[in-house]
mmCIF file of C-alpha atoms and ligand atoms in Angstrom:
data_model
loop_
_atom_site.group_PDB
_atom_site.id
_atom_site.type_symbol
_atom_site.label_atom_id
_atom_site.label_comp_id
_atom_site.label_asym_id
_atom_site.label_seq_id
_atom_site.Cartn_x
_atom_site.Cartn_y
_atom_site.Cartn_z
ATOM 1 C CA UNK A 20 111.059 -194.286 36.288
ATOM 2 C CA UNK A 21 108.329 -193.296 34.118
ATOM 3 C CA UNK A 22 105.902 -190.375 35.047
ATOM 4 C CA UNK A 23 102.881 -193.266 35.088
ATOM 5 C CA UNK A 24 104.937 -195.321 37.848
ATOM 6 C CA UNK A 25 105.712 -192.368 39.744
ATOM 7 C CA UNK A 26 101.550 -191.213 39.604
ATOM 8 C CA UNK A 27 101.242 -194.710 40.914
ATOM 9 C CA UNK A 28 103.250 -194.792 43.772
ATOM 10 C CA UNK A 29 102.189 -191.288 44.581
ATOM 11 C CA UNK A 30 98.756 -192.576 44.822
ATOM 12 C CA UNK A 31 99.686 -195.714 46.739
ATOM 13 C CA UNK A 32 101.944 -193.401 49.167
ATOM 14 C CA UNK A 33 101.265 -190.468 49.691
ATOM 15 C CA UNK A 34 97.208 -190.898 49.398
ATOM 16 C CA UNK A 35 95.939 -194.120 49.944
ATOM 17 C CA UNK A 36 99.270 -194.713 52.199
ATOM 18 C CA UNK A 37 97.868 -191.668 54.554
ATOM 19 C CA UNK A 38 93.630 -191.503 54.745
ATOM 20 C CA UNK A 39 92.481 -190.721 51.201
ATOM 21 C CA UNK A 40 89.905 -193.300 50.221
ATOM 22 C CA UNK A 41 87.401 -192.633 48.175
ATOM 23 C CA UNK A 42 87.806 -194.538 45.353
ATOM 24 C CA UNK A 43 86.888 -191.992 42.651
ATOM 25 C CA UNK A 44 89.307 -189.590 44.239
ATOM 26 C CA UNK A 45 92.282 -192.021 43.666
ATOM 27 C CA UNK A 46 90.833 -192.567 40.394
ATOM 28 C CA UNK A 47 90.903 -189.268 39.289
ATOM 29 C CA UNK A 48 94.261 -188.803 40.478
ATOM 30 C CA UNK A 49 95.978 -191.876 38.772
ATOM 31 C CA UNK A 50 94.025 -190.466 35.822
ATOM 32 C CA UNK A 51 95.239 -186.923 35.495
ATOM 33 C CA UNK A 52 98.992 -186.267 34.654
ATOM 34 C CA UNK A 53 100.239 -183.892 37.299
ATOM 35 C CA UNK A 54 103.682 -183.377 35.268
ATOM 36 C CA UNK A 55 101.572 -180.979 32.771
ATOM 37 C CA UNK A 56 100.732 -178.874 35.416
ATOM 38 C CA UNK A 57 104.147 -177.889 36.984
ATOM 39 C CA UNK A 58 107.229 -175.610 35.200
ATOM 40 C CA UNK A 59 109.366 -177.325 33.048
ATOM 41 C CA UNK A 60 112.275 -176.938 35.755
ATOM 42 C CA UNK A 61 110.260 -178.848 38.106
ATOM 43 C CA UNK A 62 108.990 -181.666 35.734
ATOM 44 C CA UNK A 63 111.165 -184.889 37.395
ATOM 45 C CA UNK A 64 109.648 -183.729 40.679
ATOM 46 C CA UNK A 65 105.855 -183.570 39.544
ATOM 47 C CA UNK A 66 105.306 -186.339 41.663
ATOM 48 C CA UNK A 67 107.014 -185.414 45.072
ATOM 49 C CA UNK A 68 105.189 -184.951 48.634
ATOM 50 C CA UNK A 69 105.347 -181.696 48.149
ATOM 51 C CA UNK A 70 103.839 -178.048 47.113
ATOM 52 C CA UNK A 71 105.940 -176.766 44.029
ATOM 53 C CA UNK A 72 106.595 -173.273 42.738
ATOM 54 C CA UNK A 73 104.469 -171.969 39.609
ATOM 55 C CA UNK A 74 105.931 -168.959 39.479
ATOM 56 C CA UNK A 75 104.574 -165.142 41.153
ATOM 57 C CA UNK A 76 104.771 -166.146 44.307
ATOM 58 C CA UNK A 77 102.381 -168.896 43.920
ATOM 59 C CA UNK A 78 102.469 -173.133 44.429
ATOM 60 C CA UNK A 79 100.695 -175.939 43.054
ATOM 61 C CA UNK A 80 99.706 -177.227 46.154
ATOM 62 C CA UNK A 81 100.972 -181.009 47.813
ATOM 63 C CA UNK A 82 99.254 -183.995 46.033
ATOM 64 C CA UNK A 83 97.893 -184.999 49.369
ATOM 65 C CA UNK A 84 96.144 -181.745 49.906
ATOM 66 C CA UNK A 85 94.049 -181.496 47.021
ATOM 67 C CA UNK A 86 93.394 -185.335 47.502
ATOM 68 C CA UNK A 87 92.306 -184.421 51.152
ATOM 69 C CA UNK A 88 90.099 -181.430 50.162
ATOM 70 C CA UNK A 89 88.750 -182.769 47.002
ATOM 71 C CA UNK A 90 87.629 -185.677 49.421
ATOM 72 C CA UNK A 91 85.657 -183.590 51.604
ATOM 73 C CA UNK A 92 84.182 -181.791 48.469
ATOM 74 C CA UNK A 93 82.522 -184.939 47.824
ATOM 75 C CA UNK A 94 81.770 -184.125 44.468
ATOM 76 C CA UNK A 95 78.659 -185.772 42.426
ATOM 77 C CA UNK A 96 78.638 -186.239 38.542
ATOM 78 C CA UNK A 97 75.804 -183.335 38.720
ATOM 79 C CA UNK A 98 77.851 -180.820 40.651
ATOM 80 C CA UNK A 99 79.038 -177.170 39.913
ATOM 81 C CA UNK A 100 82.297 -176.275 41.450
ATOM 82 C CA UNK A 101 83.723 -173.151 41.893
ATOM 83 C CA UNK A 102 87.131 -173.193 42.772
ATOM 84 C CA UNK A 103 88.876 -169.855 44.349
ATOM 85 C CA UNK A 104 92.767 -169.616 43.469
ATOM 86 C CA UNK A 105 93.133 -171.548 39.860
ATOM 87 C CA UNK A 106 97.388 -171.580 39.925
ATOM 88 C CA UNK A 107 97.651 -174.297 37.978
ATOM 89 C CA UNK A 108 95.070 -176.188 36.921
ATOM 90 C CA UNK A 109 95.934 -179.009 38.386
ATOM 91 C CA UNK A 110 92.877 -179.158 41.227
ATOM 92 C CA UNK A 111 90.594 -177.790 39.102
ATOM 93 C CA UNK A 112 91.465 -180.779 37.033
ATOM 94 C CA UNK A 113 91.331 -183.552 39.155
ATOM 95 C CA UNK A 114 87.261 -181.798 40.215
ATOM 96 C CA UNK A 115 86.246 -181.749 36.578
ATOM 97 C CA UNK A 116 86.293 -185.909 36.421
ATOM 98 C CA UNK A 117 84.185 -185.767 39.720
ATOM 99 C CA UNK A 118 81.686 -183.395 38.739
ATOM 100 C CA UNK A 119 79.866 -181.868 35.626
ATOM 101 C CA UNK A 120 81.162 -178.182 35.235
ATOM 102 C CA UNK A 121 84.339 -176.445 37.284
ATOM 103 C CA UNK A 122 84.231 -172.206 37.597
ATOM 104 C CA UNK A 123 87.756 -171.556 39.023
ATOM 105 C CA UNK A 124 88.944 -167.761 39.298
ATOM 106 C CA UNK A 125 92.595 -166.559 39.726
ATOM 107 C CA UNK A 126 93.574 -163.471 40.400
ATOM 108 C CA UNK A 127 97.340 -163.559 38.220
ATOM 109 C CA UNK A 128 96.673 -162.763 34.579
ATOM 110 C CA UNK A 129 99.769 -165.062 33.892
ATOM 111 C CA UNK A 130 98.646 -167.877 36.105
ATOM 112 C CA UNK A 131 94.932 -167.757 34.145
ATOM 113 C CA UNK A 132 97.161 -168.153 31.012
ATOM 114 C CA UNK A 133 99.423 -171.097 32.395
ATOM 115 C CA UNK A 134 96.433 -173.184 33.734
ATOM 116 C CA UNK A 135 94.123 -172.804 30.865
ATOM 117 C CA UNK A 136 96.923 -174.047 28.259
ATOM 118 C CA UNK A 137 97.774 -176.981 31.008
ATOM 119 C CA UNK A 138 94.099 -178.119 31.158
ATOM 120 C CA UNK A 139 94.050 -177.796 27.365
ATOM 121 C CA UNK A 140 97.294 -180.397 26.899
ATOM 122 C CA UNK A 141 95.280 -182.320 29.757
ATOM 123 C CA UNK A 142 92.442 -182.471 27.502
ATOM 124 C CA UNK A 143 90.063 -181.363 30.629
ATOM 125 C CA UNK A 144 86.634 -179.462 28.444
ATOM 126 C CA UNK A 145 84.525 -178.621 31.616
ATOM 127 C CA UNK A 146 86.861 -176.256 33.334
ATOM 128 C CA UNK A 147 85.674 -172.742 32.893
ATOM 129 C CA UNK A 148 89.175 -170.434 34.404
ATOM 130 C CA UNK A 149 88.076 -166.713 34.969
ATOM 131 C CA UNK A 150 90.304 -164.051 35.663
ATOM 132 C CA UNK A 151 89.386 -162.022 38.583
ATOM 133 C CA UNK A 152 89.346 -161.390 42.375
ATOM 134 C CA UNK A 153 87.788 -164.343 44.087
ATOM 135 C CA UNK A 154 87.479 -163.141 47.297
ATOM 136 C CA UNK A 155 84.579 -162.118 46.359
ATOM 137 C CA UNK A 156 82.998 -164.894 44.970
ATOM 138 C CA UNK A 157 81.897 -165.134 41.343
ATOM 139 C CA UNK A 158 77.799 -164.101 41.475
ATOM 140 C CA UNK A 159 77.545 -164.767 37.041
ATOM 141 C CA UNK A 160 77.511 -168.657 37.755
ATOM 142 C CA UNK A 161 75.981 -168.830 41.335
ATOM 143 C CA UNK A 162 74.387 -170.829 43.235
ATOM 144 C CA UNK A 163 77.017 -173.618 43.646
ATOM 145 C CA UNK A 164 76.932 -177.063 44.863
ATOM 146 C CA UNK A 165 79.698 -176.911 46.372
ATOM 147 C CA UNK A 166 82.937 -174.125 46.984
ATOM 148 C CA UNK A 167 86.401 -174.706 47.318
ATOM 149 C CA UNK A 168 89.265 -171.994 48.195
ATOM 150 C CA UNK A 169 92.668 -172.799 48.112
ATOM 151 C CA UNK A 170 94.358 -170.043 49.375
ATOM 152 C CA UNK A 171 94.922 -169.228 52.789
ATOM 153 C CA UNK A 172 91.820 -166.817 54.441
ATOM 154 C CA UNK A 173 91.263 -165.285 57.900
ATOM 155 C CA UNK A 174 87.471 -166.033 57.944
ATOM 156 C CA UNK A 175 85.483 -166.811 54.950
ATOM 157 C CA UNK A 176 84.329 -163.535 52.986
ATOM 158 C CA UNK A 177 79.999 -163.414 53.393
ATOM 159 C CA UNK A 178 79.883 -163.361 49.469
ATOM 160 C CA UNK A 179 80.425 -167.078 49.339
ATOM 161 C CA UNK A 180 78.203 -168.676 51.549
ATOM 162 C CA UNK A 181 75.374 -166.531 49.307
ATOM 163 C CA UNK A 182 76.748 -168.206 46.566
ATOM 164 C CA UNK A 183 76.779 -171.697 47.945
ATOM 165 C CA UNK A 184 73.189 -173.344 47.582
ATOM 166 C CA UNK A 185 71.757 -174.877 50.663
ATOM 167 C CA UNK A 186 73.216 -178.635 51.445
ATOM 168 C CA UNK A 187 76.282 -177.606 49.849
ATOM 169 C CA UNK A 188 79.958 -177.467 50.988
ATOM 170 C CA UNK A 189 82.761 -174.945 51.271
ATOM 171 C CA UNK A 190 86.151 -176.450 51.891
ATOM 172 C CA UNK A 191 88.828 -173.722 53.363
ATOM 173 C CA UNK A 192 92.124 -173.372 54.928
ATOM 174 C CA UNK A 193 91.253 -170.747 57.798
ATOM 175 C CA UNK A 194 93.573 -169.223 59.733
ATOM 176 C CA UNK A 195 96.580 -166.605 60.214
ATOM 177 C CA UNK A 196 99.191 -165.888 57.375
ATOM 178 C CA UNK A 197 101.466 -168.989 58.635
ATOM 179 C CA UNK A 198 99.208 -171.791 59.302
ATOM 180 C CA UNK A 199 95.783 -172.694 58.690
ATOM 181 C CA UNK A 200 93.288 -175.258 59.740
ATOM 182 C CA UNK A 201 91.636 -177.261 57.200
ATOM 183 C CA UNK A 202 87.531 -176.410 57.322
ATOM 184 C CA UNK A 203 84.211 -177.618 55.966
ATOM 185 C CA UNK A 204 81.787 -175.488 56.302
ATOM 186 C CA UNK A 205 77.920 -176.580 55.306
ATOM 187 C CA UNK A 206 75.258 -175.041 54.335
ATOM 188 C CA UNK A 207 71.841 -176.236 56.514
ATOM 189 C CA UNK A 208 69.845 -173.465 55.763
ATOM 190 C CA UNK A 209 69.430 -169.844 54.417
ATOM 191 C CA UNK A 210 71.954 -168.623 57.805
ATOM 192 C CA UNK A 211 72.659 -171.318 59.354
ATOM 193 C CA UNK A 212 76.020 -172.636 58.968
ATOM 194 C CA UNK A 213 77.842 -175.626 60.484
ATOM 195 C CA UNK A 214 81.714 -176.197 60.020
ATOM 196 C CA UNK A 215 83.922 -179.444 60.629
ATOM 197 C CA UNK A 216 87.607 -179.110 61.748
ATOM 198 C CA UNK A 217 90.416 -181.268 59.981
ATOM 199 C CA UNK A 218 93.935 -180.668 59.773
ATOM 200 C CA UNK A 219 96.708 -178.174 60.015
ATOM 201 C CA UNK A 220 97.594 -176.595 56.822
ATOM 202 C CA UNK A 221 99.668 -174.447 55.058
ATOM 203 C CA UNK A 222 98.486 -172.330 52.041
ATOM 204 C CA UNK A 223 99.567 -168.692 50.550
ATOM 205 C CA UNK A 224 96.986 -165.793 51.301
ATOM 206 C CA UNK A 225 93.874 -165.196 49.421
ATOM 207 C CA UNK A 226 94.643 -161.816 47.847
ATOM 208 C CA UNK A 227 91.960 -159.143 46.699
ATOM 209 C CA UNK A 228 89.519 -157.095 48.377
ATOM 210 C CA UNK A 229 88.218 -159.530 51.152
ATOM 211 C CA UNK A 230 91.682 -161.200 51.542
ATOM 212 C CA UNK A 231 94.661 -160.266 54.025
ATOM 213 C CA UNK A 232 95.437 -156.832 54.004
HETATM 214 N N1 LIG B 328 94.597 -174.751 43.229
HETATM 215 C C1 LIG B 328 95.907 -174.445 42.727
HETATM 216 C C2 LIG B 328 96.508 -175.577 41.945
HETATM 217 O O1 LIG B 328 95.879 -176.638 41.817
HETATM 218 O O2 LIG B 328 97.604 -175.379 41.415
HETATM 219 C C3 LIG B 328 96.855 -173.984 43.797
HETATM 220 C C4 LIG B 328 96.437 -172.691 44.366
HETATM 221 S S1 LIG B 328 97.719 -171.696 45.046
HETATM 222 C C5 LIG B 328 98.040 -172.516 46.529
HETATM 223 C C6 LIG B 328 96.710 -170.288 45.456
HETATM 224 C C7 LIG B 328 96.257 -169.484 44.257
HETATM 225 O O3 LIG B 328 95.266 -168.537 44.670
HETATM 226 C C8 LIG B 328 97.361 -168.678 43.608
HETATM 227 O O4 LIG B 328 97.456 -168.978 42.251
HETATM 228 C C9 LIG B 328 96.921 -167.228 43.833
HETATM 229 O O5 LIG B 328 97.319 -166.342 42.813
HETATM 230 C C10 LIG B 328 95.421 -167.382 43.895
HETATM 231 N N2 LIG B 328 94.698 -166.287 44.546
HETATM 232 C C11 LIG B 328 95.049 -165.595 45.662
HETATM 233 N N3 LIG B 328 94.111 -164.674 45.950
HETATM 234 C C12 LIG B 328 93.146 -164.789 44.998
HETATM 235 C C13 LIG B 328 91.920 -164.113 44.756
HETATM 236 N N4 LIG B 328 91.494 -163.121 45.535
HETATM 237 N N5 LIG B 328 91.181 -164.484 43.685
HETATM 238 C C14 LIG B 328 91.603 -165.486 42.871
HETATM 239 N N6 LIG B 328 92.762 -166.163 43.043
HETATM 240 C C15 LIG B 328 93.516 -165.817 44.099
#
């Protein structure tokens, strides 16, 4: 089966077979070849309903989950992204056809190094990858439109609702070290905050200085 079948089922299956509908999302996904984002080990199973190991610890995370929170990003062609927790590439990726410019930070000099040649064989020219400790934010490119982290934190660190503009969205998995609960928070005001519930989730921990000690 070729890897363009296999993107197509996984689209038809795993995303549009569970709740992922927005068009453009499923667009961007049948458009962006996931199999140049995992190891070479794990190429014949680039398209499984699954996270996958990159290596350090770390996972490119299940298609459906970055479908899920890339959907609740609700991304506009005018948008600046910053995405906490790069690993691959591959979410960053599937932003930058939603949106004008992606910021993404990653905290594993190796993993900075892996995504940025994957996004380069992608072809993807409006993905910034920084290394650095996100859980902190990145102030050089701030105000965003909207935030996403994906890694695992116990409460969101204060740094990144300053950097989020007003109206915009932060999309989290919040919760213990073992399971998480898929947030949106929004932005109404200078300190007011709102946040919307979704699923269960499991991510690895944000690391750094506001992550899990
Ligand atoms: N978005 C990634 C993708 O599409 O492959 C998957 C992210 S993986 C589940 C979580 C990533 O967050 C890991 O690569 C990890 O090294 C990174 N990370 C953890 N703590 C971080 C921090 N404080 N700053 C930046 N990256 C961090």
């Amino acid at each position: 089966m070729s890897f363009e079948f296999k993107r197509m089922l996984m689209v038809k299956e795993q995303l549009q077979g569970r709740d992922v509908k927005d068009k453009r999302v499923l667009d961007a996904f049948l458009n962006v070849p996931r199999e140049l984002f995992v190891l070479e080990e794990y190429k014949d199973r680039a398209y499984d309903d699954s996270p996958l190991p990159i290596g350090y610890g770390q996972t490119i995370s299940q298609p459906y989950m970055v479908a899920k929170m890339t959907e609740l990003l609700d991304l506009n062609e005018d948008d600046i992204l910053l995405e906490i927790g790069t690993g691959s590439g591959y979410q960053a990726a599937i932003a930058s056809r939603l949106c004008k410019h992606v910021y993404t930070v990653e905290i594993i000099p190796e993993l900075v190094d892996f995504a940025k040649s994957n996004l380069k064989k992608a072809g993807i020219k409006n993905v910034t990858v920084i290394l650095g400790d996100g859980s902190v934010g990145l102030k050089d490119y701030a105000p965003y439109d909207k935030i996403i982290i994906t890694a695992a934190t116990e409460s969101v660190p204060e740094e990144l609702f300053e950097q989020l503009k007003v109206g915009g969205y932060l999309v989290v998995p919040e919760g213990d070290r073992f399971t998480q609960w898929l947030k949106r928070y929004i932005k109404l005001e200078e300190g007011k905050i709102v946040s919307e519930d979704y699923s269960a989730c499991v991510f690895v921990p944000l690391r750094g200085k506001k992550g899990f000690k």
